[in-house]
CSV table of C-alpha atoms and ligand atoms in Angstrom, one decimal:
chain,number,residue,atom,x,y,z
N,49,MET,CA,0.0,0.0,0.0
N,50,ALA,CA,1.5,3.3,-1.1
N,51,SER,CA,1.8,6.0,1.6
N,52,THR,CA,2.6,9.6,1.5
N,53,LEU,CA,3.6,11.9,4.4
N,54,PHE,CA,3.0,15.6,3.8
N,55,THR,CA,5.1,17.7,6.2
N,56,ASN,CA,4.9,21.5,6.9
N,57,ALA,CA,1.4,21.6,5.6
N,58,ARG,CA,-0.7,24.7,6.5
N,59,ILE,CA,-4.3,23.6,6.2
N,60,VAL,CA,-7.1,25.7,4.8
N,61,ASP,CA,-10.5,23.9,4.9
N,62,GLY,CA,-12.9,26.8,5.0
N,63,THR,CA,-13.7,26.5,8.7
N,64,ALA,CA,-11.4,29.3,9.9
N,65,PRO,CA,-10.4,32.7,8.6
N,66,GLU,CA,-6.6,32.0,9.0
N,67,ARG,CA,-4.4,29.2,7.7
N,68,GLY,CA,-3.6,26.5,10.3
N,69,ALA,CA,-0.1,26.1,11.9
N,70,PRO,CA,2.2,23.7,10.0
N,71,VAL,CA,1.3,20.0,10.5
N,72,SER,CA,2.0,16.6,9.0
N,73,VAL,CA,-0.6,14.6,7.2
N,74,LEU,CA,-0.2,10.8,6.6
N,75,VAL,CA,-1.9,9.2,3.7
N,76,GLU,CA,-2.2,5.4,3.5
N,77,GLY,CA,-3.6,3.9,0.4
N,78,ASP,CA,-6.7,5.9,-0.5
N,79,THR,CA,-7.3,7.3,3.0
N,80,ILE,CA,-6.0,10.0,5.3
N,81,ARG,CA,-4.7,8.1,8.3
N,82,GLU,CA,-3.3,10.7,10.6
N,83,VAL,CA,-3.0,14.5,11.0
N,84,GLY,CA,-0.6,15.8,13.7
N,85,LYS,CA,2.4,17.9,14.7
N,86,SER,CA,5.0,15.2,14.2
N,87,ILE,CA,4.3,11.8,12.5
N,88,ALA,CA,7.0,9.2,12.0
N,89,PRO,CA,7.3,8.6,8.2
N,90,GLY,CA,7.8,4.8,8.5
N,91,LYS,CA,7.6,3.6,4.9
N,92,ALA,CA,5.8,6.6,3.6
N,93,LYS,CA,7.4,8.9,1.0
N,94,THR,CA,7.8,12.3,2.5
N,95,VAL,CA,6.7,15.5,0.6
N,96,ASP,CA,7.9,18.6,2.4
N,97,LEU,CA,5.3,21.3,1.6
N,98,LYS,CA,7.6,24.1,3.1
N,99,GLY,CA,4.6,26.0,4.4
N,100,ARG,CA,2.5,25.7,1.3
N,101,THR,CA,-1.3,25.4,1.8
N,102,LEU,CA,-2.9,22.0,1.9
N,103,MET,CA,-6.6,21.8,1.2
N,104,PRO,CA,-9.2,19.1,0.9
N,105,GLY,CA,-10.0,18.5,-2.8
N,106,LEU,CA,-12.7,21.0,-3.9
N,107,ILE,CA,-16.3,20.1,-4.4
N,108,ASP,CA,-18.6,21.6,-7.1
N,109,ALA,CA,-22.2,20.9,-6.1
N,110,HIS,CA,-23.8,22.0,-9.4
N,111,VAL,CA,-22.4,20.8,-12.7
N,112,HIS,CA,-23.6,19.2,-15.9
N,113,THR,CA,-20.8,17.0,-17.0
N,114,ILE,CA,-22.6,16.0,-20.2
N,115,ALA,CA,-23.3,19.6,-21.3
N,116,VAL,CA,-20.5,19.4,-23.9
N,117,VAL,CA,-22.0,22.3,-26.1
N,118,ALA,CA,-23.6,25.5,-24.9
N,119,ASP,CA,-26.9,24.9,-26.8
N,120,LEU,CA,-28.6,22.3,-24.6
N,121,GLY,CA,-31.3,21.6,-27.2
N,122,ARG,CA,-28.5,20.6,-29.6
N,123,ASN,CA,-26.6,18.8,-26.8
N,124,ALA,CA,-29.7,16.5,-26.2
N,125,LEU,CA,-29.6,15.3,-29.8
N,126,LEU,CA,-25.9,14.5,-30.1
N,127,PRO,CA,-24.9,10.9,-30.3
N,128,ASP,CA,-24.1,9.2,-26.9
N,129,SER,CA,-20.7,8.3,-28.1
N,130,PHE,CA,-19.7,11.9,-28.9
N,131,VAL,CA,-21.2,13.1,-25.6
N,132,ALA,CA,-19.5,10.4,-23.5
N,133,VAL,CA,-16.0,11.1,-24.9
N,134,ARG,CA,-16.3,14.9,-24.7
N,135,ALA,CA,-17.7,14.5,-21.1
N,136,LEU,CA,-14.6,12.6,-20.1
N,137,VAL,CA,-12.6,15.7,-21.2
N,138,VAL,CA,-14.9,17.9,-19.2
N,139,LEU,CA,-14.3,15.7,-16.1
N,140,ARG,CA,-10.6,15.5,-16.5
N,141,GLU,CA,-10.3,19.3,-16.7
N,142,MET,CA,-12.5,19.7,-13.6
N,143,LEU,CA,-10.1,17.4,-11.7
N,144,MET,CA,-7.1,19.4,-12.9
N,145,ARG,CA,-8.7,22.5,-11.5
N,146,GLY,CA,-8.7,20.8,-8.1
N,147,PHE,CA,-12.3,19.6,-8.0
N,148,THR,CA,-12.0,16.0,-6.7
N,149,THR,CA,-15.8,15.6,-6.4
N,150,VAL,CA,-18.6,17.0,-8.5
N,151,ARG,CA,-22.4,16.7,-8.1
N,152,ASP,CA,-24.1,16.3,-11.5
N,153,VAL,CA,-27.5,17.9,-11.3
N,154,GLY,CA,-28.9,16.7,-14.6
N,155,GLY,CA,-27.7,14.5,-17.4
N,156,ALA,CA,-25.0,12.0,-16.4
N,157,ASP,CA,-26.3,8.5,-15.8
N,158,PHE,CA,-25.2,5.6,-13.7
N,159,GLY,CA,-23.6,3.8,-16.6
N,160,PHE,CA,-21.4,6.7,-17.3
N,161,ARG,CA,-20.4,7.0,-13.7
N,162,SER,CA,-19.7,3.3,-13.4
N,163,ALA,CA,-17.4,3.4,-16.4
N,164,VAL,CA,-15.6,6.4,-15.0
N,165,GLU,CA,-15.2,4.7,-11.6
N,166,MET,CA,-13.6,1.7,-13.2
N,167,GLY,CA,-10.6,4.0,-13.7
N,168,GLY,CA,-8.2,4.4,-16.6
N,169,PHE,CA,-9.2,8.0,-16.9
N,170,PRO,CA,-8.6,11.0,-14.6
N,171,ALA,CA,-12.0,12.3,-13.2
N,172,PRO,CA,-13.5,13.6,-10.0
N,173,ARG,CA,-15.8,11.5,-7.9
N,174,LEU,CA,-19.3,11.8,-9.3
N,175,VAL,CA,-22.6,12.1,-7.3
N,176,LEU,CA,-25.5,12.3,-9.6
N,177,SER,CA,-29.3,12.8,-10.1
N,178,GLY,CA,-29.6,11.1,-13.4
N,179,LYS,CA,-32.0,13.0,-15.7
N,180,ALA,CA,-33.7,16.1,-14.2
N,181,LEU,CA,-37.5,15.9,-14.1
N,182,SER,CA,-39.3,18.7,-16.0
N,183,GLN,CA,-43.0,19.3,-16.8
N,184,THR,CA,-44.1,19.8,-20.4
N,185,GLY,CA,-42.8,23.2,-21.5
N,186,GLY,CA,-40.4,23.3,-18.4
N,187,HIS,CA,-36.7,23.8,-18.1
N,188,ALA,CA,-35.7,20.4,-19.6
N,189,ASP,CA,-38.2,20.5,-22.4
N,190,PHE,CA,-36.1,21.7,-25.4
N,191,ARG,CA,-38.7,20.9,-28.2
N,192,GLY,CA,-39.6,24.6,-29.0
N,193,ARG,CA,-42.9,26.1,-29.8
N,194,TYR,CA,-43.6,24.2,-33.1
N,195,ASP,CA,-42.0,20.9,-32.2
N,196,ASP,CA,-44.8,18.4,-31.4
N,197,ARG,CA,-42.8,15.2,-31.1
N,198,ALA,CA,-44.0,13.0,-28.3
N,199,THR,CA,-42.4,13.8,-25.0
N,200,ALA,CA,-41.6,10.1,-24.5
N,201,THR,CA,-38.8,10.5,-26.9
N,202,THR,CA,-36.9,13.1,-24.9
N,203,GLY,CA,-34.5,12.3,-22.1
N,204,HIS,CA,-33.2,9.0,-23.4
N,205,ARG,CA,-29.9,10.2,-24.8
N,206,LEU,CA,-26.8,10.8,-22.6
N,207,GLY,CA,-26.7,14.4,-23.7
N,208,ALA,CA,-30.2,15.2,-22.4
N,209,LEU,CA,-30.2,17.1,-19.1
N,210,GLY,CA,-33.7,16.0,-18.3
N,211,ARG,CA,-36.9,14.1,-19.1
N,212,VAL,CA,-40.5,15.3,-19.3
N,213,CYS,CA,-43.2,14.1,-16.9
N,214,ASP,CA,-46.6,15.4,-16.1
N,215,GLY,CA,-49.1,14.5,-13.4
N,216,LEU,CA,-48.7,12.6,-10.2
N,217,ASP,CA,-48.3,9.2,-11.8
N,218,GLN,CA,-45.7,10.2,-14.3
N,219,VAL,CA,-43.8,12.3,-11.8
N,220,ARG,CA,-43.6,9.4,-9.3
N,221,ARG,CA,-42.7,6.9,-12.0
N,222,ALA,CA,-40.0,9.2,-13.4
N,223,ALA,CA,-38.5,9.7,-9.9
N,224,ARG,CA,-38.7,5.9,-9.2
N,225,GLU,CA,-37.0,5.1,-12.6
N,226,GLU,CA,-34.2,7.6,-11.8
N,227,MET,CA,-33.7,6.0,-8.4
N,228,LYS,CA,-33.8,2.5,-9.8
N,229,GLY,CA,-31.3,3.7,-12.4
N,230,GLY,CA,-28.8,4.7,-9.7
N,231,ALA,CA,-29.5,8.3,-8.9
N,232,ASP,CA,-28.2,9.6,-5.6
N,233,PHE,CA,-30.9,12.2,-5.3
N,234,ILE,CA,-33.7,13.6,-7.5
N,235,LYS,CA,-33.4,16.8,-9.5
N,236,ILE,CA,-36.5,18.8,-10.6
N,237,MET,CA,-37.0,21.9,-12.7
N,238,ALA,CA,-39.4,24.0,-10.6
N,239,ASN,CA,-39.0,27.3,-12.4
N,240,GLY,CA,-38.5,28.8,-15.8
N,241,GLY,CA,-34.9,28.8,-17.1
N,242,CYS,CA,-32.5,30.6,-19.4
N,243,ALA,CA,-31.4,27.7,-21.6
N,244,SER,CA,-34.9,26.3,-22.4
N,245,PRO,CA,-37.0,27.8,-25.2
N,246,THR,CA,-40.6,28.1,-24.0
N,247,ASP,CA,-40.5,28.9,-20.2
N,248,PRO,CA,-40.0,32.5,-19.1
N,249,ILE,CA,-38.2,32.8,-15.7
N,250,HIS,CA,-41.3,33.5,-13.8
N,251,PHE,CA,-43.0,30.2,-14.8
N,252,LEU,CA,-43.5,27.8,-11.8
N,253,GLY,CA,-42.6,24.2,-12.6
N,254,PHE,CA,-44.9,21.4,-11.3
N,255,SER,CA,-48.0,21.7,-9.2
N,256,VAL,CA,-47.7,21.7,-5.4
N,257,SER,CA,-49.0,18.1,-5.3
N,258,GLU,CA,-46.4,17.1,-7.9
N,259,LEU,CA,-43.7,18.7,-5.8
N,260,GLU,CA,-44.9,17.0,-2.7
N,261,ALA,CA,-45.1,13.7,-4.5
N,262,VAL,CA,-41.5,13.9,-5.7
N,263,VAL,CA,-40.3,14.9,-2.2
N,264,GLU,CA,-42.1,11.9,-0.8
N,265,GLU,CA,-40.5,9.6,-3.4
N,266,ALA,CA,-37.0,10.9,-2.5
N,267,LYS,CA,-37.7,10.4,1.2
N,268,MET,CA,-38.9,6.9,0.5
N,269,ALA,CA,-35.5,6.2,-1.1
N,270,GLY,CA,-33.6,7.8,1.8
N,271,THR,CA,-32.5,10.9,-0.1
N,272,TYR,CA,-33.6,14.4,-1.1
N,273,VAL,CA,-34.8,16.6,-3.9
N,274,SER,CA,-32.8,19.4,-5.6
N,275,ALA,CA,-34.7,22.0,-7.5
N,276,HIS,CA,-33.8,24.5,-10.2
N,277,VAL,CA,-35.3,27.8,-8.9
N,278,TYR,CA,-34.8,31.5,-9.4
N,279,THR,CA,-37.8,33.5,-8.2
N,280,ASP,CA,-38.9,34.0,-4.6
N,281,ASP,CA,-42.3,32.4,-5.3
N,282,ALA,CA,-40.7,29.3,-6.8
N,283,ILE,CA,-38.2,28.9,-4.0
N,284,ARG,CA,-40.9,29.3,-1.3
N,285,ARG,CA,-43.2,26.7,-2.7
N,286,CYS,CA,-40.3,24.3,-3.0
N,287,VAL,CA,-39.2,24.9,0.5
N,288,GLU,CA,-42.8,24.4,1.8
N,289,ALA,CA,-43.0,21.1,-0.2
N,290,GLY,CA,-39.8,19.9,1.5
N,291,VAL,CA,-37.2,20.4,-1.2
N,292,HIS,CA,-33.7,20.3,0.4
N,293,SER,CA,-31.2,21.6,-2.2
N,294,LEU,CA,-32.1,25.0,-3.8
N,295,GLU,CA,-30.2,25.7,-7.0
N,296,HIS,CA,-29.4,29.2,-8.1
N,297,CYS,CA,-31.8,31.3,-5.9
N,298,ASN,CA,-30.9,34.5,-7.7
N,299,LEU,CA,-34.2,36.3,-6.8
N,300,ILE,CA,-34.6,35.0,-3.2
N,301,LYS,CA,-36.0,37.5,-0.6
N,302,PRO,CA,-35.1,37.6,3.1
N,303,GLU,CA,-38.3,36.0,4.4
N,304,THR,CA,-38.0,33.0,2.2
N,305,ALA,CA,-34.3,32.7,2.9
N,306,LYS,CA,-35.1,32.6,6.6
N,307,LEU,CA,-37.8,30.0,6.1
N,308,ALA,CA,-35.4,27.9,4.0
N,309,ALA,CA,-32.7,28.1,6.7
N,310,SER,CA,-35.2,27.1,9.4
N,311,LYS,CA,-36.1,24.0,7.4
N,312,GLY,CA,-32.4,23.0,7.1
N,313,ALA,CA,-32.3,23.6,3.3
N,314,VAL,CA,-29.1,24.4,1.4
N,315,ALA,CA,-28.7,26.9,-1.4
N,316,VAL,CA,-26.4,26.4,-4.4
N,317,PRO,CA,-25.7,29.7,-6.1
N,318,THR,CA,-24.1,29.5,-9.6
N,319,LEU,CA,-23.3,33.1,-10.4
N,320,VAL,CA,-20.4,32.5,-12.7
N,321,THR,CA,-22.6,30.9,-15.4
N,322,TYR,CA,-24.7,34.0,-15.8
N,323,ASP,CA,-21.5,36.2,-16.2
N,324,LYS,CA,-20.2,33.9,-18.9
N,325,LEU,CA,-23.5,33.3,-20.7
N,326,ALA,CA,-23.9,37.1,-20.9
N,327,SER,CA,-20.3,37.6,-22.2
N,328,GLU,CA,-19.6,34.5,-24.2
N,329,GLY,CA,-22.9,32.5,-24.6
N,330,GLY,CA,-24.0,34.0,-27.8
N,331,LYS,CA,-20.9,33.3,-29.8
N,332,LEU,CA,-20.7,29.7,-28.4
N,333,GLY,CA,-24.2,28.9,-29.7
N,334,PHE,CA,-26.4,29.7,-26.7
N,335,PRO,CA,-29.6,30.8,-28.4
N,336,PRO,CA,-30.3,34.6,-28.6
N,337,ASP,CA,-33.7,34.3,-26.7
N,338,SER,CA,-31.8,32.5,-23.9
N,339,VAL,CA,-29.1,35.1,-23.7
N,340,ALA,CA,-31.8,37.8,-23.3
N,341,LYS,CA,-33.3,35.8,-20.4
N,342,VAL,CA,-29.9,35.7,-18.5
N,343,GLU,CA,-30.1,39.4,-17.6
N,344,ASN,CA,-33.3,38.7,-15.5
N,345,VAL,CA,-31.2,36.7,-13.1
N,346,ARG,CA,-27.6,37.9,-13.5
N,347,VAL,CA,-27.8,41.3,-11.9
N,348,ALA,CA,-29.8,40.2,-8.8
N,349,GLY,CA,-27.4,37.3,-8.1
N,350,MET,CA,-24.9,39.3,-6.1
N,351,ASP,CA,-27.6,40.6,-3.8
N,352,SER,CA,-28.8,37.1,-3.1
N,353,LEU,CA,-25.5,36.2,-1.4
N,354,ALA,CA,-25.9,38.9,1.2
N,355,ILE,CA,-29.6,38.0,1.7
N,356,MET,CA,-28.8,34.3,2.2
N,357,LYS,CA,-25.8,35.0,4.5
N,358,LYS,CA,-27.9,37.2,6.7
N,359,ALA,CA,-30.6,34.6,6.9
N,360,GLY,CA,-28.1,31.9,7.9
N,361,LEU,CA,-28.9,29.8,4.9
N,362,PRO,CA,-25.9,27.6,4.1
N,363,MET,CA,-24.5,28.0,0.5
N,364,ALA,CA,-22.7,25.2,-1.3
N,365,TYR,CA,-20.4,25.9,-4.3
N,366,GLY,CA,-21.9,25.7,-7.8
N,367,SER,CA,-20.8,26.6,-11.3
N,368,ASP,CA,-23.4,25.3,-13.7
N,369,LEU,CA,-21.3,26.0,-16.8
N,370,LEU,CA,-22.0,24.6,-20.3
N,371,GLY,CA,-19.8,23.6,-23.2
N,372,GLU,CA,-16.6,25.5,-23.6
N,373,MET,CA,-17.5,27.8,-20.7
N,374,HIS,CA,-16.6,25.0,-18.3
N,375,ARG,CA,-13.1,26.5,-18.2
N,376,HIS,CA,-14.4,29.3,-15.9
N,377,GLN,CA,-15.5,26.8,-13.2
N,378,SER,CA,-13.2,28.2,-10.5
N,379,GLU,CA,-14.1,31.8,-11.0
N,380,GLU,CA,-17.2,31.4,-8.8
N,381,PHE,CA,-14.7,31.7,-5.9
N,382,VAL,CA,-13.6,35.1,-6.9
N,383,ILE,CA,-17.2,36.3,-7.7
N,384,ARG,CA,-18.5,35.2,-4.3
N,385,GLY,CA,-15.4,36.7,-2.6
N,386,ARG,CA,-16.7,40.1,-3.6
N,387,ALA,CA,-19.6,39.6,-1.2
N,388,LEU,CA,-18.5,37.0,1.3
N,389,PRO,CA,-15.5,36.3,3.6
N,390,ALA,CA,-12.9,34.1,1.8
N,391,HIS,CA,-13.1,31.3,4.3
N,392,GLU,CA,-16.9,31.1,3.9
N,393,VAL,CA,-16.5,31.0,0.1
N,394,ILE,CA,-13.9,28.1,0.5
N,395,GLY,CA,-16.2,26.4,3.0
N,396,SER,CA,-18.9,26.3,0.3
N,397,ALA,CA,-16.7,24.0,-1.7
N,398,THR,CA,-15.5,21.9,1.3
N,399,HIS,CA,-17.6,21.2,4.4
N,400,VAL,CA,-20.9,22.7,3.2
N,401,ALA,CA,-20.9,20.8,-0.1
N,402,ALA,CA,-19.7,17.6,1.6
N,403,LYS,CA,-22.7,17.7,4.0
N,404,LEU,CA,-25.1,18.4,1.1
N,405,LEU,CA,-23.7,15.4,-0.8
N,406,GLY,CA,-24.1,13.2,2.2
N,407,LEU,CA,-20.4,12.6,2.4
N,408,GLU,CA,-19.5,14.6,5.6
N,409,GLY,CA,-16.2,13.4,7.1
N,410,LYS,CA,-15.3,11.6,3.9
N,411,ILE,CA,-14.6,14.6,1.6
N,412,GLY,CA,-14.1,18.3,2.1
N,413,VAL,CA,-12.0,17.8,5.1
N,414,VAL,CA,-8.4,16.9,6.0
N,415,ALA,CA,-8.9,14.5,8.9
N,416,PRO,CA,-8.3,10.8,9.7
N,417,GLY,CA,-10.7,8.5,7.9
N,418,ALA,CA,-11.4,10.9,5.1
N,419,HIS,CA,-10.7,10.1,1.4
N,420,ALA,CA,-7.2,11.2,0.5
N,421,ASP,CA,-8.5,13.9,-1.9
N,422,LEU,CA,-6.0,16.8,-1.4
N,423,ILE,CA,-4.7,19.8,-3.2
N,424,VAL,CA,-1.6,21.8,-2.6
N,425,VAL,CA,-1.7,25.6,-3.2
N,426,ASP,CA,1.2,28.0,-3.6
N,427,GLY,CA,0.3,30.9,-1.3
N,428,ASP,CA,-2.7,31.6,0.8
N,429,PRO,CA,-6.1,31.3,-0.9
N,430,LEU,CA,-7.7,33.0,2.2
N,431,LYS,CA,-5.8,36.1,1.1
N,432,ASP,CA,-6.3,35.7,-2.6
N,433,LEU,CA,-9.1,33.4,-3.9
N,434,ALA,CA,-7.8,33.8,-7.4
N,435,LEU,CA,-5.1,31.3,-6.5
N,436,LEU,CA,-7.8,28.7,-7.0
N,437,THR,CA,-8.4,29.8,-10.6
N,438,ARG,CA,-6.5,29.5,-13.9
N,439,GLN,CA,-6.9,25.8,-14.5
N,440,GLY,CA,-4.9,24.7,-11.4
N,441,ARG,CA,-1.9,26.9,-12.3
N,442,HIS,CA,-1.2,27.6,-8.6
N,443,MET,CA,-1.7,24.0,-7.5
N,444,PRO,CA,1.6,22.1,-7.7
N,445,ALA,CA,-0.1,18.9,-6.5
N,446,ILE,CA,-3.6,17.4,-6.8
N,447,MET,CA,-4.2,14.0,-5.2
N,448,LYS,CA,-7.4,11.9,-5.5
N,449,ALA,CA,-7.9,8.7,-3.4
N,450,GLY,CA,-4.2,8.8,-2.4
N,451,ALA,CA,-2.8,8.9,-5.9
N,452,PHE,CA,-1.2,12.0,-7.4
N,453,VAL,CA,-3.0,13.1,-10.5
N,454,LYS,CA,-0.7,16.1,-10.7
N,455,ARG,CA,2.6,16.7,-9.1
N,456,SER,CA,5.1,19.3,-10.2
N,457,GLY,CA,7.8,21.2,-8.5
N,458,LEU,CA,7.5,19.4,-5.2
N,459,ASN,CA,10.3,17.3,-3.6
A,700,LIG,ZN1,-30.8,25.3,-13.3
A,701,LIG,ZN1,-27.8,23.5,-13.9
């Protein structure tokens, strides 16, 4: 069993505003075995970090790994083979940015994950919802106004983010099929969206009884529901129905944020995607009607951070990027850093996200018993969050499950 001993490691895990005093961290096999002031190396290979920062591998709680082009309607029609191979590139690049776990909230299926887990290709750990549930004309219905193909034909391809279902029976069946297919949680589209063609932002997705039914289905399977939501109305009815993971939340108001916090919900803002859809989306094939919708949610996004912080609503890290825009995944750190303390921004991608994913103590932490998912950063990201950007440029080492996937310039 290979072991590594990191010495002179100053830990940043998002729980404190300052870097920790230098410690040693012993990795045995794929697990962190010991963290302490002085640890005998034994047979472990020693890596002296010389006061560099050691962090738990980052967690992105809102990605679409199969969104290989910006136009999601087109993405849904691409051949599975093309999507699978391009998605492996998306995953590899995420890992090389320091994201050792990502939560896919619409698209990737269990077969794709199983193949990735067999190894042979660098990729983060994958937690997934399978296909997102959408009502007819909702945020995963990409058929357009004049396309009357039967809904039953959507959602079957790997490149489809979601599937269409209407009414209690269909919604329950869809949720059960996703759970049977290996979903870790259920994703629903409960509000209009930017990328989809026939649903203005203010549209509410699913009736209250449908929302309650899907929440019940998730509970029956021992898991939770995540909902795509922007407007205060949409967020409130989801929270009241028992939805746990609130994606985006750009237009949330203080009362609803307080209610969500009191119910133990978690928000997953994804501000970077609106920035990039506005600046790059058009030329990358994001449809013009969709670019116009982005402005409805982009500007309000920054205010939402302060509202949610004040309400005590935990926020996990999310990026939600599409196609070539994936390369901006780490810029969410910098955007949030304009409104929130750096350690809280980092915490969103460590302990807050780990808890949301149900992997508390296993990821997002440098502690005995956790997976040995670690990144080394040159400098102090608490002083400069931009050290986490630029495709891992400031990360001389990235380790997943005890194995280095990147190691450069370290003795
Ligand atoms: Zn969404
Ligand atoms: Zn999304």
